[in-house]
Short mmCIF file of C-alpha atoms and ligand atoms in Angstrom, two decimals:
data_model
loop_
_atom_site.label_atom_id
_atom_site.label_comp_id
_atom_site.label_asym_id
_atom_site.label_seq_id
_atom_site.Cartn_x
_atom_site.Cartn_y
_atom_site.Cartn_z
CA MET S 27 -7.34 20.10 27.35
CA SER S 28 -9.55 17.35 25.95
CA PHE S 29 -10.38 16.68 22.34
CA GLU S 30 -14.05 17.32 21.64
CA THR S 31 -13.79 18.05 17.94
CA ILE S 32 -11.32 16.17 15.76
CA SER S 33 -10.58 16.96 12.14
CA VAL S 34 -9.11 14.48 9.68
CA ILE S 35 -7.61 15.97 6.52
CA GLY S 36 -7.71 13.50 3.61
CA LEU S 37 -10.54 10.94 3.62
CA GLY S 38 -8.83 8.08 1.80
CA TYR S 39 -7.80 4.56 2.77
CA ILE S 40 -6.41 5.73 6.12
CA GLY S 41 -8.15 9.04 6.85
CA LEU S 42 -11.72 7.80 6.47
CA PRO S 43 -11.38 4.73 8.73
CA THR S 44 -9.53 6.87 11.31
CA ALA S 45 -12.25 9.55 11.20
CA ALA S 46 -14.93 6.86 11.52
CA MET S 47 -13.22 5.27 14.54
CA PHE S 48 -13.10 8.59 16.44
CA ALA S 49 -16.75 9.20 15.52
CA SER S 50 -17.71 5.70 16.72
CA CYS S 51 -16.33 6.79 20.14
CA LYS S 52 -18.79 9.72 20.08
CA LYS S 53 -16.26 12.41 19.19
CA ASN S 54 -17.37 15.15 16.81
CA VAL S 55 -15.39 14.48 13.68
CA ILE S 56 -14.98 16.83 10.73
CA GLY S 57 -13.50 15.03 7.74
CA VAL S 58 -11.96 17.26 5.08
CA ASP S 59 -11.32 16.27 1.48
CA VAL S 60 -10.71 18.18 -1.74
CA CYS S 61 -12.85 15.70 -3.69
CA GLN S 62 -16.47 16.86 -3.75
CA LYS S 63 -17.73 13.41 -4.77
CA ALA S 64 -16.02 11.78 -1.76
CA VAL S 65 -17.49 14.43 0.56
CA GLU S 66 -21.02 13.87 -0.83
CA THR S 67 -20.69 10.09 -0.65
CA ILE S 68 -19.58 10.17 2.99
CA ASN S 69 -22.30 12.66 3.99
CA ALA S 70 -24.80 10.21 2.47
CA GLY S 71 -23.44 7.60 4.92
CA LYS S 72 -21.66 5.67 2.17
CA ILE S 73 -18.01 5.02 1.32
CA HIS S 74 -15.97 5.57 -1.85
CA ILE S 75 -13.26 2.97 -1.12
CA VAL S 76 -13.32 -0.79 -0.61
CA GLU S 77 -12.51 -1.91 2.94
CA PRO S 78 -14.33 -4.60 4.97
CA GLU S 79 -16.58 -3.30 7.81
CA LEU S 80 -15.83 0.36 6.99
CA ASP S 81 -19.26 0.92 5.41
CA ILE S 82 -21.01 -0.09 8.65
CA VAL S 83 -18.86 2.18 10.86
CA VAL S 84 -19.19 5.19 8.51
CA SER S 85 -22.93 4.75 8.03
CA ALA S 86 -23.52 4.61 11.81
CA ALA S 87 -21.23 7.60 12.48
CA VAL S 88 -22.97 9.79 9.89
CA THR S 89 -26.49 8.73 10.92
CA GLU S 90 -25.76 9.45 14.59
CA GLY S 91 -24.36 12.87 13.65
CA TYR S 92 -20.77 12.35 14.84
CA LEU S 93 -19.13 12.42 11.39
CA LYS S 94 -19.51 14.98 8.65
CA ALA S 95 -17.37 15.66 5.58
CA VAL S 96 -16.53 19.13 4.24
CA LEU S 97 -14.35 20.67 1.54
CA THR S 98 -12.78 23.42 3.67
CA PRO S 99 -11.31 22.95 7.19
CA GLU S 100 -13.27 24.18 10.21
CA PRO S 101 -11.96 24.82 13.75
CA ALA S 102 -11.14 21.67 15.76
CA ASP S 103 -9.04 20.65 18.79
CA ALA S 104 -6.92 18.17 16.84
CA PHE S 105 -6.05 17.88 13.15
CA LEU S 106 -4.82 14.59 11.69
CA ILE S 107 -3.24 14.82 8.26
CA ALA S 108 -3.66 11.69 6.14
CA VAL S 109 -2.97 12.87 2.60
CA PRO S 110 -0.91 11.07 -0.07
CA THR S 111 2.88 11.40 -0.33
CA PRO S 112 3.56 10.27 -3.91
CA PHE S 113 6.69 10.73 -6.02
CA LYS S 114 7.54 13.71 -8.18
CA PRO S 115 7.70 12.76 -11.89
CA TYR S 116 10.98 10.93 -12.60
CA ASN S 117 12.80 9.19 -15.44
CA ASP S 118 13.53 5.46 -15.60
CA GLY S 119 16.70 4.66 -13.65
CA ASP S 120 16.48 7.77 -11.45
CA VAL S 121 15.81 7.62 -7.70
CA PRO S 122 12.22 8.86 -7.22
CA GLU S 123 11.89 11.98 -5.02
CA PRO S 124 8.95 12.38 -2.60
CA ASP S 125 6.31 14.99 -3.42
CA LEU S 126 5.25 16.77 -0.22
CA SER S 127 2.88 19.18 -1.96
CA TYR S 128 -0.28 17.49 -0.58
CA ILE S 129 1.02 17.92 2.99
CA GLU S 130 1.94 21.55 2.28
CA SER S 131 -1.57 22.20 0.87
CA ALA S 132 -3.18 20.55 3.91
CA ILE S 133 -1.08 22.72 6.26
CA LYS S 134 -2.03 25.87 4.34
CA ALA S 135 -5.69 24.84 4.45
CA ILE S 136 -5.82 24.31 8.24
CA SER S 137 -3.65 27.33 9.14
CA PRO S 138 -6.48 29.93 9.15
CA VAL S 139 -8.59 27.92 11.64
CA LEU S 140 -5.73 26.86 13.94
CA LYS S 141 -5.90 28.18 17.52
CA LYS S 142 -3.91 28.06 20.76
CA GLY S 143 -4.12 24.59 22.36
CA ASP S 144 -4.57 22.66 19.09
CA LEU S 145 -2.71 19.46 18.21
CA VAL S 146 -1.59 18.72 14.64
CA ILE S 147 -0.56 15.16 13.79
CA LEU S 148 1.03 14.01 10.54
CA GLU S 149 -0.11 10.45 9.75
CA SER S 150 1.02 10.30 6.11
CA THR S 151 4.10 8.17 5.47
CA SER S 152 6.82 10.79 5.05
CA PRO S 153 10.57 11.21 4.58
CA VAL S 154 12.61 11.98 7.70
CA GLY S 155 12.36 15.69 8.52
CA THR S 156 8.82 16.23 7.19
CA THR S 157 7.25 16.94 10.61
CA GLU S 158 9.91 19.62 11.19
CA GLN S 159 9.20 20.99 7.71
CA MET S 160 5.47 21.02 8.54
CA ALA S 161 6.25 23.00 11.70
CA GLU S 162 8.16 25.57 9.62
CA TRP S 163 5.28 25.95 7.15
CA LEU S 164 2.86 26.47 10.05
CA ALA S 165 5.13 29.07 11.68
CA ILE S 166 5.22 31.05 8.42
CA GLN S 167 1.42 30.87 8.03
CA ARG S 168 0.66 31.77 11.65
CA PRO S 169 3.32 34.11 13.13
CA ASP S 170 0.83 34.95 15.93
CA LEU S 171 1.08 31.39 17.34
CA SER S 172 4.13 29.65 18.83
CA PHE S 173 5.35 26.19 17.75
CA PRO S 174 7.59 23.53 19.40
CA GLN S 175 10.69 24.33 17.26
CA GLN S 176 10.55 27.86 18.70
CA VAL S 177 9.55 27.46 22.36
CA GLY S 178 9.49 23.68 23.02
CA GLU S 179 7.12 22.51 25.75
CA SER S 180 5.25 25.81 26.05
CA ALA S 181 4.20 25.97 22.37
CA ASP S 182 0.67 27.17 21.57
CA VAL S 183 0.28 24.38 19.03
CA ASN S 184 1.59 20.84 19.54
CA LEU S 185 2.91 18.75 16.64
CA ALA S 186 3.68 15.04 16.19
CA HIS S 187 4.20 12.34 13.61
CA CYS S 188 2.19 9.19 14.15
CA PRO S 189 2.48 6.90 11.13
CA GLU S 190 -0.40 4.63 10.19
CA ARG S 191 0.60 0.95 9.98
CA VAL S 192 -2.63 -0.85 9.10
CA LEU S 193 -2.91 -3.61 6.52
CA PRO S 194 -5.37 -2.95 3.68
CA GLY S 195 -8.26 -5.40 4.11
CA LYS S 196 -7.87 -5.45 7.91
CA VAL S 197 -7.87 -1.70 8.57
CA ILE S 198 -10.66 -1.47 11.18
CA CYS S 199 -9.27 -4.29 13.31
CA GLU S 200 -5.62 -3.14 13.01
CA LEU S 201 -6.47 0.53 13.76
CA VAL S 202 -7.70 -0.60 17.17
CA GLN S 203 -5.23 -3.36 17.94
CA ASN S 204 -1.86 -2.31 16.47
CA ASP S 205 0.69 -0.53 18.64
CA ARG S 206 1.23 3.09 17.59
CA VAL S 207 4.54 4.90 17.29
CA ILE S 208 4.07 8.47 18.57
CA GLY S 209 6.80 10.94 17.61
CA GLY S 210 6.14 14.30 19.22
CA MET S 211 8.26 17.42 18.62
CA SER S 212 8.34 17.74 22.44
CA ALA S 213 7.36 15.51 25.37
CA ARG S 214 4.11 17.44 25.72
CA CYS S 215 3.30 16.92 22.00
CA SER S 216 3.75 13.15 22.48
CA GLU S 217 1.67 13.00 25.68
CA ARG S 218 -1.22 14.83 24.07
CA SER S 219 -1.05 12.60 20.97
CA VAL S 220 -1.19 9.47 23.15
CA GLU S 221 -4.24 10.92 24.92
CA LEU S 222 -5.91 11.45 21.53
CA TYR S 223 -5.17 7.99 20.12
CA LYS S 224 -6.22 6.28 23.35
CA THR S 225 -9.77 7.27 22.35
CA PHE S 226 -9.93 4.04 20.34
CA VAL S 227 -6.44 2.43 20.19
CA GLU S 228 -6.12 -0.66 22.36
CA GLY S 229 -2.52 -1.34 21.31
CA GLU S 230 0.38 0.32 23.13
CA CYS S 231 1.23 3.93 22.21
CA VAL S 232 5.02 4.03 22.22
CA ILE S 233 6.66 7.46 22.48
CA THR S 234 9.70 8.61 20.49
CA ASN S 235 10.73 11.76 18.63
CA ALA S 236 9.32 12.85 15.25
CA ARG S 237 12.38 11.90 13.16
CA THR S 238 12.56 8.39 14.64
CA ALA S 239 8.81 7.90 14.12
CA GLU S 240 9.18 8.89 10.46
CA MET S 241 12.10 6.50 10.02
CA ALA S 242 10.29 3.70 11.92
CA LYS S 243 7.49 3.59 9.36
CA LEU S 244 9.92 3.67 6.42
CA THR S 245 12.00 0.97 8.11
CA GLU S 246 9.03 -1.37 8.59
CA ASN S 247 8.11 -1.31 4.92
CA SER S 248 11.74 -1.37 3.74
CA SER S 249 12.38 -4.40 5.91
CA ARG S 250 9.51 -6.21 4.20
CA ASP S 251 10.71 -5.07 0.76
CA VAL S 252 14.26 -6.30 1.42
CA GLN S 253 12.96 -9.66 2.66
CA ILE S 254 10.69 -10.08 -0.37
CA ALA S 255 13.64 -9.15 -2.63
CA PHE S 256 15.64 -11.95 -0.99
CA ALA S 257 12.82 -14.41 -1.77
CA ASN S 258 12.53 -13.08 -5.34
CA GLU S 259 16.29 -13.40 -5.88
CA LEU S 260 16.15 -16.97 -4.54
CA SER S 261 13.36 -17.78 -7.02
CA ILE S 262 15.53 -16.64 -9.94
CA ILE S 263 18.60 -18.53 -8.64
CA CYS S 264 16.53 -21.70 -8.08
CA ASP S 265 15.04 -21.50 -11.56
CA GLU S 266 18.58 -21.44 -12.94
CA LEU S 267 19.62 -24.39 -10.74
CA ASP S 268 16.45 -26.46 -11.33
CA ILE S 269 15.32 -26.34 -7.69
CA ASN S 270 11.74 -25.81 -6.52
CA VAL S 271 12.03 -22.51 -4.62
CA TRP S 272 8.86 -23.07 -2.56
CA GLU S 273 10.07 -26.42 -1.31
CA LEU S 274 13.47 -24.84 -0.62
CA ILE S 275 11.97 -21.96 1.42
CA ALA S 276 9.69 -24.33 3.36
CA LEU S 277 12.74 -26.44 4.25
CA ALA S 278 14.91 -23.45 5.23
CA ASN S 279 12.06 -22.02 7.33
CA ARG S 280 12.12 -25.16 9.49
CA HIS S 281 15.25 -23.66 11.05
CA PRO S 282 14.11 -21.98 14.29
CA ARG S 283 15.72 -18.63 13.40
CA VAL S 284 14.98 -18.45 9.65
CA ASN S 285 11.76 -16.93 8.27
CA ILE S 286 11.99 -16.28 4.53
CA LEU S 287 9.02 -14.58 2.82
CA GLN S 288 7.46 -15.74 -0.44
CA PRO S 289 8.58 -14.86 -3.98
CA GLY S 290 6.06 -13.51 -6.47
CA PRO S 291 5.67 -11.55 -9.70
CA GLY S 292 6.98 -8.35 -8.04
CA VAL S 293 5.91 -6.04 -5.22
CA GLY S 294 2.73 -3.98 -5.50
CA GLY S 295 0.46 -1.73 -3.47
CA HIS S 296 0.94 1.86 -2.42
CA CYS S 297 3.41 1.34 0.40
CA ILE S 298 6.11 -1.30 0.20
CA ALA S 299 7.23 -0.40 -3.33
CA VAL S 300 7.20 3.33 -2.46
CA ASP S 301 8.44 3.96 1.07
CA PRO S 302 11.99 2.53 0.67
CA TRP S 303 12.66 5.21 -1.97
CA PHE S 304 12.09 7.88 0.74
CA ILE S 305 15.14 6.47 2.53
CA VAL S 306 17.19 6.04 -0.66
CA SER S 307 16.50 9.58 -1.88
CA LYS S 308 17.62 11.07 1.49
CA THR S 309 20.75 8.94 1.89
CA PRO S 310 21.66 7.55 -1.57
CA GLU S 311 25.26 6.69 -0.70
CA GLU S 312 24.38 4.79 2.47
CA ALA S 313 21.14 2.99 1.51
CA LYS S 314 22.77 0.26 -0.59
CA ILE S 315 20.75 -2.84 0.36
CA ILE S 316 17.46 -0.94 0.44
CA HIS S 317 18.15 0.46 -3.04
CA THR S 318 19.17 -2.92 -4.47
CA ALA S 319 16.07 -4.61 -3.01
CA ARG S 320 13.87 -2.08 -4.84
CA LEU S 321 15.68 -2.81 -8.11
CA VAL S 322 15.39 -6.60 -7.59
CA ASN S 323 11.65 -6.42 -6.88
CA ASP S 324 10.98 -3.95 -9.69
CA SER S 325 12.78 -6.18 -12.20
CA LYS S 326 10.77 -9.31 -11.37
CA PRO S 327 7.85 -8.57 -13.78
CA GLU S 328 10.29 -8.47 -16.73
CA TRP S 329 11.69 -11.85 -15.65
CA VAL S 330 8.13 -13.26 -15.58
CA ILE S 331 7.44 -11.93 -19.09
CA ASN S 332 10.60 -13.63 -20.35
CA LYS S 333 9.35 -16.89 -18.80
CA VAL S 334 6.08 -16.47 -20.72
CA LYS S 335 8.05 -15.91 -23.96
CA LEU S 336 9.94 -19.18 -23.26
CA ALA S 337 6.63 -20.98 -22.62
CA ILE S 338 5.37 -19.76 -26.03
CA THR S 339 8.54 -21.11 -27.70
CA ASP S 340 8.16 -24.46 -25.88
CA PHE S 341 4.49 -24.69 -26.89
CA LEU S 342 5.29 -24.02 -30.55
CA GLN S 343 8.06 -26.63 -30.52
CA ALA S 344 5.65 -29.19 -29.06
CA ASN S 345 2.88 -28.19 -31.49
CA PRO S 346 4.61 -27.53 -34.85
CA ASP S 347 1.28 -27.30 -36.68
CA LYS S 348 0.33 -24.19 -34.65
CA THR S 349 1.46 -20.54 -34.81
CA ALA S 350 1.67 -17.95 -32.03
CA ARG S 351 -1.63 -16.53 -33.29
CA ASP S 352 -3.36 -19.79 -32.25
CA ILE S 353 -2.12 -19.59 -28.66
CA THR S 354 -4.38 -18.37 -25.82
CA ILE S 355 -2.58 -17.18 -22.68
CA ALA S 356 -4.49 -17.07 -19.37
CA CYS S 357 -3.30 -14.74 -16.58
CA TYR S 358 -4.58 -15.75 -13.12
CA GLY S 359 -5.09 -12.74 -10.84
CA LEU S 360 -4.87 -8.98 -11.40
CA ALA S 361 -4.95 -7.63 -7.80
CA PHE S 362 -1.76 -6.52 -6.03
CA LYS S 363 -2.07 -9.31 -3.47
CA PRO S 364 -4.32 -12.31 -2.70
CA ASP S 365 -8.04 -12.11 -1.88
CA ILE S 366 -8.57 -8.38 -2.41
CA ASP S 367 -9.98 -6.37 -5.33
CA ASP S 368 -7.32 -3.63 -5.17
CA LEU S 369 -5.58 -3.31 -8.54
CA ARG S 370 -3.49 -0.25 -7.64
CA GLU S 371 0.24 -0.59 -8.41
CA SER S 372 -0.29 -4.27 -9.12
CA PRO S 373 2.56 -6.14 -10.86
CA ALA S 374 -0.04 -8.63 -12.15
CA MET S 375 -1.80 -5.83 -14.05
CA GLY S 376 1.45 -4.65 -15.66
CA ILE S 377 2.49 -8.19 -16.60
CA THR S 378 -0.93 -9.02 -18.09
CA GLN S 379 -0.87 -5.84 -20.19
CA LYS S 380 2.68 -6.52 -21.41
CA ILE S 381 1.70 -10.08 -22.38
CA ALA S 382 -1.31 -8.76 -24.30
CA ASP S 383 0.91 -6.18 -26.05
CA MET S 384 3.63 -8.63 -27.12
CA HIS S 385 1.43 -11.67 -27.88
CA VAL S 386 -0.30 -11.86 -31.27
CA GLY S 387 -2.85 -14.44 -30.04
CA ARG S 388 -5.56 -14.13 -27.38
CA THR S 389 -4.87 -13.04 -23.78
CA VAL S 390 -7.46 -13.68 -21.07
CA ALA S 391 -7.45 -12.76 -17.37
CA ILE S 392 -9.16 -14.44 -14.44
CA GLU S 393 -9.87 -12.17 -11.44
CA PRO S 394 -12.66 -13.45 -9.17
CA ASN S 395 -12.71 -10.20 -7.15
CA ILE S 396 -13.85 -7.89 -9.97
CA GLN S 397 -16.89 -7.85 -12.27
CA GLU S 398 -15.46 -6.21 -15.39
CA ILE S 399 -12.08 -5.80 -16.98
CA PRO S 400 -10.41 -2.50 -15.96
CA LYS S 401 -10.52 0.11 -18.74
CA LYS S 402 -6.76 0.57 -18.76
CA LEU S 403 -6.22 -3.10 -19.59
CA THR S 404 -6.56 -3.26 -23.36
CA SER S 405 -6.98 -6.36 -25.55
CA VAL S 406 -7.58 -8.60 -22.52
CA GLU S 407 -10.83 -10.52 -21.87
CA LEU S 408 -12.10 -11.29 -18.37
CA VAL S 409 -13.09 -14.98 -18.17
CA ASP S 410 -13.78 -17.51 -15.44
CA VAL S 411 -11.48 -20.31 -14.33
CA GLU S 412 -13.42 -23.05 -16.13
CA LEU S 413 -13.18 -21.31 -19.50
CA ALA S 414 -9.50 -20.51 -19.02
CA LEU S 415 -8.69 -24.12 -18.19
CA VAL S 416 -10.45 -25.38 -21.33
CA GLU S 417 -9.36 -22.72 -23.80
CA ALA S 418 -5.93 -21.48 -22.72
CA ASP S 419 -2.72 -23.10 -23.89
CA ILE S 420 -0.41 -21.34 -21.43
CA GLN S 421 -1.45 -20.68 -17.81
CA VAL S 422 0.29 -17.82 -15.97
CA MET S 423 -0.27 -17.75 -12.19
CA LEU S 424 0.19 -14.20 -10.88
CA VAL S 425 -1.86 -13.88 -7.65
CA ASP S 426 -2.55 -16.73 -5.21
CA HIS S 427 -6.28 -15.99 -4.68
CA LYS S 428 -8.04 -18.71 -2.68
CA GLU S 429 -10.18 -19.62 -5.72
CA PHE S 430 -7.06 -20.70 -7.62
CA LYS S 431 -5.62 -23.01 -5.00
CA CYS S 432 -7.97 -25.91 -5.73
CA ILE S 433 -7.43 -25.92 -9.49
CA ASN S 434 -6.29 -29.30 -10.75
CA ILE S 435 -3.53 -28.67 -13.29
CA LYS S 436 -2.25 -32.22 -13.63
CA GLU S 437 -3.10 -32.31 -17.34
CA ILE S 438 -1.73 -28.86 -18.10
CA LYS S 439 1.79 -28.69 -19.50
CA PHE S 440 2.57 -25.04 -20.18
CA ILE S 441 2.62 -23.17 -16.90
CA VAL S 442 4.40 -20.10 -15.53
CA ASP S 443 3.68 -20.15 -11.79
CA THR S 444 5.04 -17.07 -10.00
CA LYS S 445 3.33 -17.92 -6.67
CA GLY S 446 3.99 -21.64 -6.20
CA VAL S 447 0.26 -22.42 -6.20
CA TRP S 448 0.75 -25.27 -8.66
CA LYS S 449 4.14 -26.40 -7.32
N1 SAJ P 17 4.44 -9.88 -1.13
C1 SAJ P 17 5.29 -10.84 -1.66
N2 SAJ P 17 5.75 -11.83 -0.84
C2 SAJ P 17 5.41 -11.90 0.48
C3 SAJ P 17 4.56 -10.91 1.02
C4 SAJ P 17 4.09 -9.90 0.19
O1 SAJ P 17 5.63 -10.82 -2.86
O2 SAJ P 17 5.86 -12.86 1.14
C5 SAJ P 17 3.93 -8.80 -2.01
C6 SAJ P 17 2.40 -8.78 -2.11
O3 SAJ P 17 1.94 -9.68 -3.08
C7 SAJ P 17 2.16 -7.34 -2.52
C8 SAJ P 17 3.28 -6.57 -1.78
O4 SAJ P 17 4.23 -7.54 -1.42
O5 SAJ P 17 2.32 -7.15 -3.91
C9 SAJ P 17 2.82 -5.81 -0.56
O6 SAJ P 17 1.89 -6.58 0.21
P1 SAJ P 17 1.93 -6.65 1.80
O7 SAJ P 17 0.82 -7.53 2.25
O8 SAJ P 17 3.29 -7.02 2.25
O9 SAJ P 17 1.73 -5.14 2.28
P2 SAJ P 17 0.66 -3.94 2.01
O10 SAJ P 17 1.26 -3.03 0.96
O11 SAJ P 17 -0.71 -4.44 1.78
O12 SAJ P 17 0.70 -3.19 3.44
C10 SAJ P 17 1.96 -2.80 4.02
C11 SAJ P 17 2.00 -3.30 5.47
N3 SAJ P 17 3.37 -3.23 5.98
C12 SAJ P 17 3.99 -4.32 6.50
O13 SAJ P 17 3.48 -5.41 6.57
C13 SAJ P 17 5.39 -4.07 7.02
C14 SAJ P 17 1.04 -2.48 6.34
O14 SAJ P 17 1.17 -2.82 7.70
C15 SAJ P 17 1.33 -0.98 6.15
O15 SAJ P 17 0.41 -0.18 6.91
C16 SAJ P 17 1.14 -0.63 4.70
O16 SAJ P 17 2.10 -1.39 3.96
C17 SAJ P 17 1.34 0.87 4.53
O17 SAJ P 17 0.34 1.61 4.48
O18 SAJ P 17 2.49 1.32 4.56
#
């Protein structure tokens, strides 16, 4: 059975590009989102998120009539679920627990329009066991249909987990070129999912089971988190031992089998700082390194703030005629990583706000990728590099944007450089 109509539930950073890619291959795509504004924006051929090239693909898909957005699901041959999997509210020090309520709502929303022969794919990053849970929810909603956990290969509806793995900023290119992990609940579920993705995926579609596919995605991001934690721990050790950590890592990486990542002010974004907790919350006794890496990376912003406090003390010792009120602190970069405008879950944002809260003098931020200071950042002015270099007494490097790499800081004495840009 071929896929003529494809529905994508959740039109965010992953769902919208995925919907647009199917539509660009002349499939009829029905995008579903609970946000009326997003639906209207997409139907006008525009986009509500920032991602290079996405505007062109969406505009063409809507104009040619292959993509439409709606609030309520309509019948389709395949449903891809790309909704958020955040944490439930938790207290400091507790292990965050995943909140699957968006997936449950999506399942309940598609249930009435589901029919024999349909394929349902979970794309959202999810704890191990979620695809099986999804199958149970569907079976409760639609007792008239059969599912793989009940009858295996002969199920009326096929189910699979196929995690997205694209890098924000390179989504369109990576959607096409990356290999895909396809975890079907039966061999038939996997085969049909491969057939669907082969519409636009040029990478290899590698088949496994649903649980392994879920764990594969969590493992990829946990691996990166653990490696960044190693680099962050090295940066703290080297600071103590008066060693330049960037020189050290460059030297160690000359070994043919060593590849250490880069330290920074902490780990941001929606994925790497989140997904490892899905492993830790399932297997708290066993996931020791993964848990510790999270704690190491989460504690780095506090370490940076302490460095800024030391820089203030050093400045006042060197300038006894001045008080803290006279000091201007410049924070370079607010985004969660270089050369993007995405401020979500950014350690640089948190650090800048904490500096502004603790410091009695002026705090300025330099972020070449945004036009105005975000509303949630209070008592911080947005300035350009030139002004910061002239007026600030302490320079705090938080994000290695390309614009910052050519700054000449030879004359500047009071620096906290978390990215090794001014090493
Ligand atoms: N970071 C460092 N040091 C490094 C590399 C990164 O401190 O050497 C920091 C960044 O500054 C940033 C954070 O880590 O704050 C995350 O950035 P990232 O570029 O590592 O990853 P994301 O969150 O943009 O995207 C990741 C990707 N996963 C991997 O590279 C394993 C992407 O492929 C996933 O699709 C995405 O998570 C996701 O959706 O899960």
